[in-house]
Amino acid sequence: MRGSRIAGMGHFVPENIVTNDHLAALMETSDEWIAKRTGIRERRWVVGDVGATDLAVPAVEQALAEAGMTAADLDMIIFATLSPDVNFPGSSCLLQARLAVPGIATLDIRNQCTGFVYGLSVADQFIRTGAMKTVLVVGAEVHSSGLDISTRGRDVAVLFGDGAGAAVLTATEGDNRLIDSALHADGTDYEILMLEAPASRLNPRFTPEMFEQGRHYPQMVGQAVFKHAVKRLPEVIDEVLSRNGATIDDVALMVPHQANLRINEMVARMIGIDSSKVYNNIQRYGNTTAASIPIALHEAVQEGRVKSGDLVLLAAFGAGLTWGANLIRW
Ligand code: COA
């Protein structure tokens, strides 16, 4: 039966390292507060005018090289981001232009931290049906230019970093494949994590008063998001494992979304997976939203943490609220 496998991956982060001490010079915070509550020690922030597509390009070049392909082999580009280069068109179109492959299908995914998990599933569906043979899935974010780096925004600003990750999915008849994905959303409480303006529901969409109020910055009710994560991640992990006849003991490596080390440690305890089988790099990158899973997965592969035939579990949650998981036979 036709399915899809990851033929190559790439990732890219900006050179500029911003430590917790750097942030403490900009706002009332401390290395101790940030590290204790989130595990984050440093993150990468772009310098100057750099968009999500600029970070995506080197990640994609690496993924294509790893797959032994060129952009001409792609049938479709899926781009997951909450920080598109421009409001419209989608960054998938900008990336397609940079890769010089006019004519192929493009799609932007607006599912925030769950964006890459959704993207893998969408690519897999197109490949399974035979509509596409090879699909590029990208997660890329530039958060730093959209954060309130004063004390007013400290609860959010310390969490996020910039970066990009990419995977090339291609058709296979073999067992090494994306086995299944579980995707969910519940928009009831969308306001607990959102960036409101400019907004089509407001007329005008943006005013000097809104700028003063900081309504163009992300707003978050941190504890509510934390509770969502530790409830939904175990649920969706159980769902994707049990409906494929697997248990957590079968998983060789879990790569959870990198939002908070405490969340990932708590979820690992709840589902009963040894911490040695959970890959975390939030300490170095912060939360890179749609880019966090492909960056972490590719680093894990490069470090030799994944070998052919391993069962790999990806799981994410985020704004929306959204959550999901992918189960992969590597
Ligand atoms: N530095 C220092 N103090 C800070 C701070 C910072 N960067 N941010 C907030 N504080 C303060 C608060 O103002 C509050 O002060 P008060 O007690 O005087 O009112 C205090 O620290 C505690 O704030 P609280 O929000 O209760 O902390 P918390 O223990 O819930 O931790 C998070 C905050 C954000 C780390 C935590 O809620 C979290 O990680 N939530 C999930 C967020 C997430 O994953 N988001 C991304 C989803 S994809």
Coordinates of C-alpha atoms and ligand atoms in Angstrom, one line a residue:
M1 CA 0.0 0.0 0.0
R2 CA 1.3 3.4 -0.9
G3 CA 2.5 5.7 1.9
S4 CA 5.1 8.4 2.5
R5 CA 8.5 8.4 4.1
I6 CA 10.8 11.2 5.2
A7 CA 13.6 11.1 2.6
G8 CA 15.6 14.0 4.0
M9 CA 15.5 16.8 6.6
G10 CA 17.3 20.1 7.3
H11 CA 17.2 22.8 9.8
F12 CA 18.6 26.3 10.3
V13 CA 18.8 28.8 13.1
P14 CA 20.2 32.3 13.1
E15 CA 23.7 32.8 14.4
N16 CA 22.7 35.5 17.0
I17 CA 22.5 33.8 20.5
V18 CA 20.3 35.7 23.0
T19 CA 20.9 34.4 26.5
N20 CA 18.6 34.8 29.5
D21 CA 21.1 37.4 30.9
H22 CA 20.7 39.4 27.6
L23 CA 17.0 39.5 28.3
A24 CA 17.5 40.5 31.9
A25 CA 19.2 43.6 30.6
L26 CA 16.0 44.5 28.6
M27 CA 13.3 43.7 31.1
E28 CA 12.7 42.6 34.7
T29 CA 13.5 38.9 34.5
S30 CA 16.4 36.6 35.4
D31 CA 18.2 33.6 34.2
E32 CA 17.0 31.8 37.3
W33 CA 13.2 32.6 36.7
I34 CA 13.3 31.6 33.0
A35 CA 15.5 28.4 33.5
K36 CA 13.5 27.1 36.5
R37 CA 10.1 27.5 34.9
T38 CA 10.9 26.7 31.3
G39 CA 14.3 25.1 31.0
I40 CA 15.3 27.7 28.4
R41 CA 18.9 29.0 28.7
E42 CA 19.2 30.8 25.3
R43 CA 17.5 31.2 22.0
R44 CA 18.4 32.5 18.5
W45 CA 17.0 35.8 17.3
V46 CA 17.5 37.2 13.8
V47 CA 19.3 40.6 13.3
G48 CA 17.7 43.1 10.9
D49 CA 15.1 42.3 8.2
V50 CA 14.9 38.5 8.1
G51 CA 11.6 36.7 7.3
A52 CA 10.5 33.2 7.9
T53 CA 11.3 32.3 4.3
D54 CA 14.9 33.5 4.7
L55 CA 15.3 31.0 7.5
A56 CA 13.5 28.3 5.6
V57 CA 15.7 28.4 2.5
P58 CA 18.9 26.9 4.0
A59 CA 16.8 24.3 5.9
V60 CA 15.1 23.3 2.7
E61 CA 18.4 23.1 0.7
Q62 CA 19.8 20.8 3.4
A63 CA 16.7 18.6 3.3
L64 CA 16.7 18.3 -0.5
A65 CA 20.5 17.5 -0.4
E66 CA 19.9 14.8 2.3
A67 CA 17.1 13.3 0.1
G68 CA 19.3 13.4 -2.9
M69 CA 16.8 15.6 -4.7
T70 CA 16.5 19.1 -6.1
A71 CA 13.5 21.5 -5.9
A72 CA 12.5 20.3 -9.4
D73 CA 11.5 17.0 -7.8
L74 CA 8.8 18.7 -5.6
D75 CA 5.1 18.5 -6.4
M76 CA 4.0 20.7 -3.5
I77 CA 5.2 23.0 -0.8
I78 CA 3.5 23.1 2.7
F79 CA 4.6 25.9 4.9
A80 CA 3.6 26.0 8.6
T81 CA 4.2 29.4 10.2
L82 CA 2.5 31.9 12.5
S83 CA 5.0 34.5 11.5
P84 CA 4.6 34.8 7.7
D85 CA 6.9 37.1 5.8
V86 CA 3.9 39.3 4.8
N87 CA 0.3 39.1 5.8
F88 CA -0.6 37.7 2.4
P89 CA 0.2 35.8 0.2
G90 CA 1.4 32.8 2.2
S91 CA 5.0 32.1 2.8
S92 CA 4.7 28.9 0.8
C93 CA 4.4 31.2 -2.3
L94 CA 7.5 33.2 -1.3
L95 CA 9.4 30.0 -0.7
Q96 CA 8.3 28.6 -4.0
A97 CA 9.7 31.7 -5.8
R98 CA 13.0 31.4 -3.9
L99 CA 13.3 27.7 -4.9
A100 CA 12.5 28.7 -8.5
V101 CA 9.8 26.1 -9.1
P102 CA 6.8 28.1 -10.4
G103 CA 3.6 26.1 -11.0
I104 CA 3.7 23.6 -8.2
A105 CA 1.0 23.6 -5.5
T106 CA 1.6 25.6 -2.3
L107 CA -0.2 25.7 1.0
D108 CA 0.2 27.6 4.2
I109 CA -0.8 26.0 7.5
R110 CA -1.9 28.3 10.3
N111 CA -1.9 25.8 13.2
Q112 CA 0.9 27.4 15.2
C113 CA 2.9 25.0 17.3
T114 CA 1.0 22.0 15.9
G115 CA 1.6 23.3 12.3
F116 CA 4.4 20.8 11.4
V117 CA 2.4 17.8 12.8
Y118 CA -0.6 18.9 10.7
G119 CA 1.7 19.5 7.7
L120 CA 3.2 16.0 7.8
S121 CA -0.3 14.6 7.8
V122 CA -1.5 16.7 4.9
A123 CA 1.5 15.8 2.8
D124 CA 1.0 12.1 3.7
Q125 CA -2.6 12.2 2.6
F126 CA -1.8 13.7 -0.8
I127 CA 0.9 11.1 -1.3
R128 CA -1.2 8.2 -0.2
T129 CA -3.9 9.0 -2.7
G130 CA -1.4 9.2 -5.5
A131 CA -2.1 12.9 -6.2
M132 CA 1.5 13.8 -5.3
K133 CA 4.8 11.9 -5.2
T134 CA 7.1 14.3 -3.3
V135 CA 6.0 17.1 -0.9
L136 CA 8.1 19.5 1.1
V137 CA 6.9 20.3 4.6
V138 CA 8.5 23.4 6.3
G139 CA 8.1 24.9 9.7
A140 CA 9.7 28.3 10.1
E141 CA 9.3 31.2 12.4
V142 CA 10.7 34.7 13.1
H143 CA 9.2 35.6 16.5
S144 CA 11.8 38.1 17.7
S145 CA 10.6 41.0 15.6
G146 CA 7.1 40.6 17.0
L147 CA 7.7 40.3 20.7
D148 CA 7.2 43.0 23.4
I149 CA 10.8 43.0 24.8
S150 CA 9.8 45.3 27.8
T151 CA 8.7 44.1 31.2
R152 CA 5.1 44.3 30.0
G153 CA 5.7 41.4 27.6
R154 CA 8.2 39.4 29.7
D155 CA 5.8 36.4 30.3
V156 CA 5.8 35.7 26.5
A157 CA 9.0 37.3 25.2
V158 CA 11.4 35.0 27.1
L159 CA 9.8 31.9 25.7
F160 CA 10.2 32.3 21.9
G161 CA 13.0 31.8 19.4
D162 CA 13.6 32.0 15.7
G163 CA 14.4 29.0 13.4
A164 CA 13.4 26.7 10.6
G165 CA 13.1 23.0 9.9
A166 CA 12.1 21.1 6.8
A167 CA 11.3 17.5 5.7
V168 CA 11.0 16.1 2.2
L169 CA 8.3 13.4 2.1
T170 CA 8.2 11.0 -0.8
A171 CA 6.1 8.0 -1.9
T172 CA 7.0 4.5 -0.7
E173 CA 5.5 1.0 -0.8
G174 CA 7.8 -0.1 2.1
D175 CA 7.2 -0.4 5.8
N176 CA 9.4 2.5 6.7
R177 CA 6.8 5.3 6.5
L178 CA 4.6 7.7 8.3
I179 CA 2.2 5.2 9.9
D180 CA -0.5 7.5 11.2
S181 CA -1.3 11.0 12.4
A182 CA -3.9 12.2 15.0
L183 CA -5.0 15.8 14.6
H184 CA -7.3 17.9 16.9
A185 CA -8.4 21.4 17.6
D186 CA -10.8 23.2 20.0
G187 CA -11.4 26.8 19.3
T188 CA -13.5 27.4 22.3
D189 CA -10.7 29.1 24.3
Y190 CA -8.8 30.6 21.3
E191 CA -8.1 33.8 23.3
I192 CA -5.8 32.2 25.8
L193 CA -3.0 32.3 23.3
M194 CA -3.3 34.7 20.4
L195 CA -2.0 37.7 18.5
E196 CA -5.0 39.9 17.8
A197 CA -4.1 42.8 15.5
P198 CA -4.1 43.8 12.7
A199 CA -7.5 42.1 12.7
S200 CA -10.2 41.8 10.0
R201 CA -12.9 41.9 12.7
L202 CA -11.7 45.4 13.7
N203 CA -12.3 48.5 11.5
P204 CA -9.9 50.0 11.2
R205 CA -7.7 46.9 11.6
F206 CA -5.0 48.8 13.5
T207 CA -4.8 52.2 15.2
P208 CA -2.2 54.2 17.1
E209 CA -4.2 53.4 20.3
M210 CA -3.9 49.7 19.6
F211 CA -0.2 50.1 19.0
E212 CA 0.1 51.8 22.4
Q213 CA -1.9 49.0 24.1
G214 CA 0.4 46.4 22.5
R215 CA -2.4 44.5 20.8
H216 CA 0.0 43.6 18.0
Y217 CA 2.0 41.4 20.5
P218 CA 1.1 37.8 21.4
Q219 CA -1.0 37.5 24.6
M220 CA -1.0 34.3 26.7
V221 CA -2.7 32.9 29.8
G222 CA 0.3 30.8 30.6
Q223 CA -1.1 28.5 33.2
A224 CA -4.2 27.6 31.1
V225 CA -1.9 26.7 28.1
F226 CA 0.2 24.6 30.5
K227 CA -2.9 22.7 31.6
H228 CA -4.0 22.2 28.0
A229 CA -0.6 20.7 27.1
V230 CA -0.4 18.2 30.0
K231 CA -3.9 17.0 29.3
R232 CA -3.9 16.8 25.5
L233 CA -0.4 15.5 24.8
P234 CA -0.9 12.2 26.8
E235 CA -4.4 11.8 25.2
V236 CA -3.2 12.2 21.6
I237 CA -0.2 10.0 22.2
D238 CA -2.4 7.3 23.6
E239 CA -4.8 7.7 20.6
V240 CA -2.1 7.3 17.9
L241 CA -0.3 4.5 19.6
S242 CA -3.3 2.4 20.6
R243 CA -5.1 2.5 17.2
N244 CA -1.9 1.2 15.6
G245 CA -1.4 -1.6 18.1
A246 CA 1.6 0.0 19.7
T247 CA 2.5 0.9 23.3
I248 CA 4.9 3.6 24.7
D249 CA 7.5 0.8 25.2
D250 CA 7.7 0.3 21.5
V251 CA 8.7 3.9 20.9
A252 CA 12.4 4.4 20.4
L253 CA 12.3 8.2 20.4
M254 CA 9.7 10.8 21.2
V255 CA 10.2 14.3 19.9
P256 CA 7.7 16.6 21.6
H257 CA 7.0 20.2 20.7
Q258 CA 9.5 22.4 22.6
A259 CA 7.4 24.8 24.5
N260 CA 8.5 24.2 28.1
L261 CA 10.9 21.5 29.5
R262 CA 8.6 21.2 32.6
I263 CA 5.7 20.3 30.3
N264 CA 7.8 17.7 28.4
E265 CA 9.1 16.2 31.7
M266 CA 5.6 16.0 33.2
V267 CA 4.1 14.4 30.0
A268 CA 7.0 11.9 29.9
R269 CA 6.2 10.8 33.5
M270 CA 2.5 10.6 32.8
I271 CA 2.9 8.4 29.7
G272 CA 5.7 6.3 31.3
I273 CA 8.5 6.9 28.8
D274 CA 12.1 7.1 30.1
S275 CA 13.6 10.5 29.7
S276 CA 16.5 9.0 27.7
K277 CA 13.9 8.4 24.9
V278 CA 12.7 12.0 24.8
Y279 CA 14.6 14.5 22.7
N280 CA 14.6 18.1 24.1
N281 CA 16.6 21.1 22.8
I282 CA 14.5 23.9 24.2
Q283 CA 17.4 24.8 26.4
R284 CA 19.3 26.2 23.3
Y285 CA 16.5 27.4 21.1
G286 CA 13.4 28.3 23.2
N287 CA 10.0 27.7 21.6
T288 CA 10.3 28.0 17.8
T289 CA 6.6 27.1 17.3
A290 CA 6.1 25.3 13.9
A291 CA 9.9 24.9 13.6
S292 CA 10.5 23.2 16.9
I293 CA 9.7 19.6 16.0
P294 CA 11.6 19.5 12.6
I295 CA 14.6 21.2 14.2
A296 CA 14.6 18.7 17.2
L297 CA 13.9 15.7 15.0
H298 CA 16.7 16.6 12.6
E299 CA 19.2 17.2 15.4
A300 CA 18.2 13.8 16.9
V301 CA 18.8 12.1 13.5
Q302 CA 22.2 13.9 13.1
E303 CA 23.2 12.7 16.6
G304 CA 22.4 9.1 15.6
R305 CA 19.5 8.9 18.0
V306 CA 17.2 7.4 15.3
K307 CA 18.0 4.3 13.3
S308 CA 16.2 2.6 10.4
G309 CA 13.1 0.7 11.7
D310 CA 12.8 2.7 14.9
L311 CA 9.3 3.8 16.0
V312 CA 9.4 7.6 16.3
L313 CA 6.6 9.6 17.9
L314 CA 6.1 13.4 17.3
A315 CA 3.6 15.3 19.5
A316 CA 2.6 18.9 19.6
F317 CA 0.1 21.3 21.1
G318 CA -0.4 25.0 20.7
A319 CA -2.6 28.0 20.0
G320 CA -6.0 27.4 18.6
L321 CA -6.1 25.4 20.7
T322 CA -4.6 22.7 18.6
W323 CA -2.9 19.4 19.3
G324 CA -1.7 16.3 17.4
A325 CA 0.8 13.5 16.9
N326 CA 2.6 11.6 14.1
L327 CA 3.8 8.0 14.4
I328 CA 6.6 7.1 12.1
R329 CA 8.4 3.9 11.3
W330 CA 11.8 5.4 10.5
Ligands
COA1 N1 10.5 36.9 34.5 C1 10.2 37.1 35.8 N2 8.9 37.1 36.3 C2 7.9 36.8 35.4 C3 8.2 36.6 34.1 C4 9.5 36.7 33.6 N3 9.8 36.5 32.3 N4 7.0 36.4 33.5 C5 6.0 36.4 34.4 N5 6.6 36.7 35.6 C6 6.0 36.8 36.9 C7 4.5 37.1 36.9 O1 4.2 38.5 36.7 C8 4.0 36.6 38.2 O2 4.3 37.5 39.2 P1 3.3 37.7 40.4 O3 3.3 36.4 41.1 O4 3.9 38.9 41.1 O5 2.0 38.1 39.8 C9 5.0 35.4 38.5 O6 6.1 35.6 37.6 C10 4.4 34.0 38.2 O7 3.7 34.1 37.0 P2 2.9 32.8 36.4 O8 2.4 33.2 35.1 O9 2.0 32.3 37.4 O10 4.1 31.8 36.2 P3 4.0 30.3 35.8 O11 4.7 29.5 36.9 O12 2.7 29.9 35.3 O13 5.0 30.2 34.6 C11 5.0 30.1 32.2 C12 4.8 31.0 33.4 C13 4.7 31.0 31.0 C14 6.5 29.7 32.2 C15 4.1 28.9 32.3 O14 2.8 29.2 32.6 C16 4.1 28.1 31.0 O15 5.1 27.7 30.5 N6 2.9 28.0 30.4 C17 2.8 27.3 29.1 C18 3.2 28.3 28.0 C19 3.5 27.7 26.7 O16 3.8 26.5 26.6 N7 3.2 28.5 25.7 C20 3.5 28.1 24.3 C21 2.4 27.2 23.8 S1 2.8 26.5 22.3

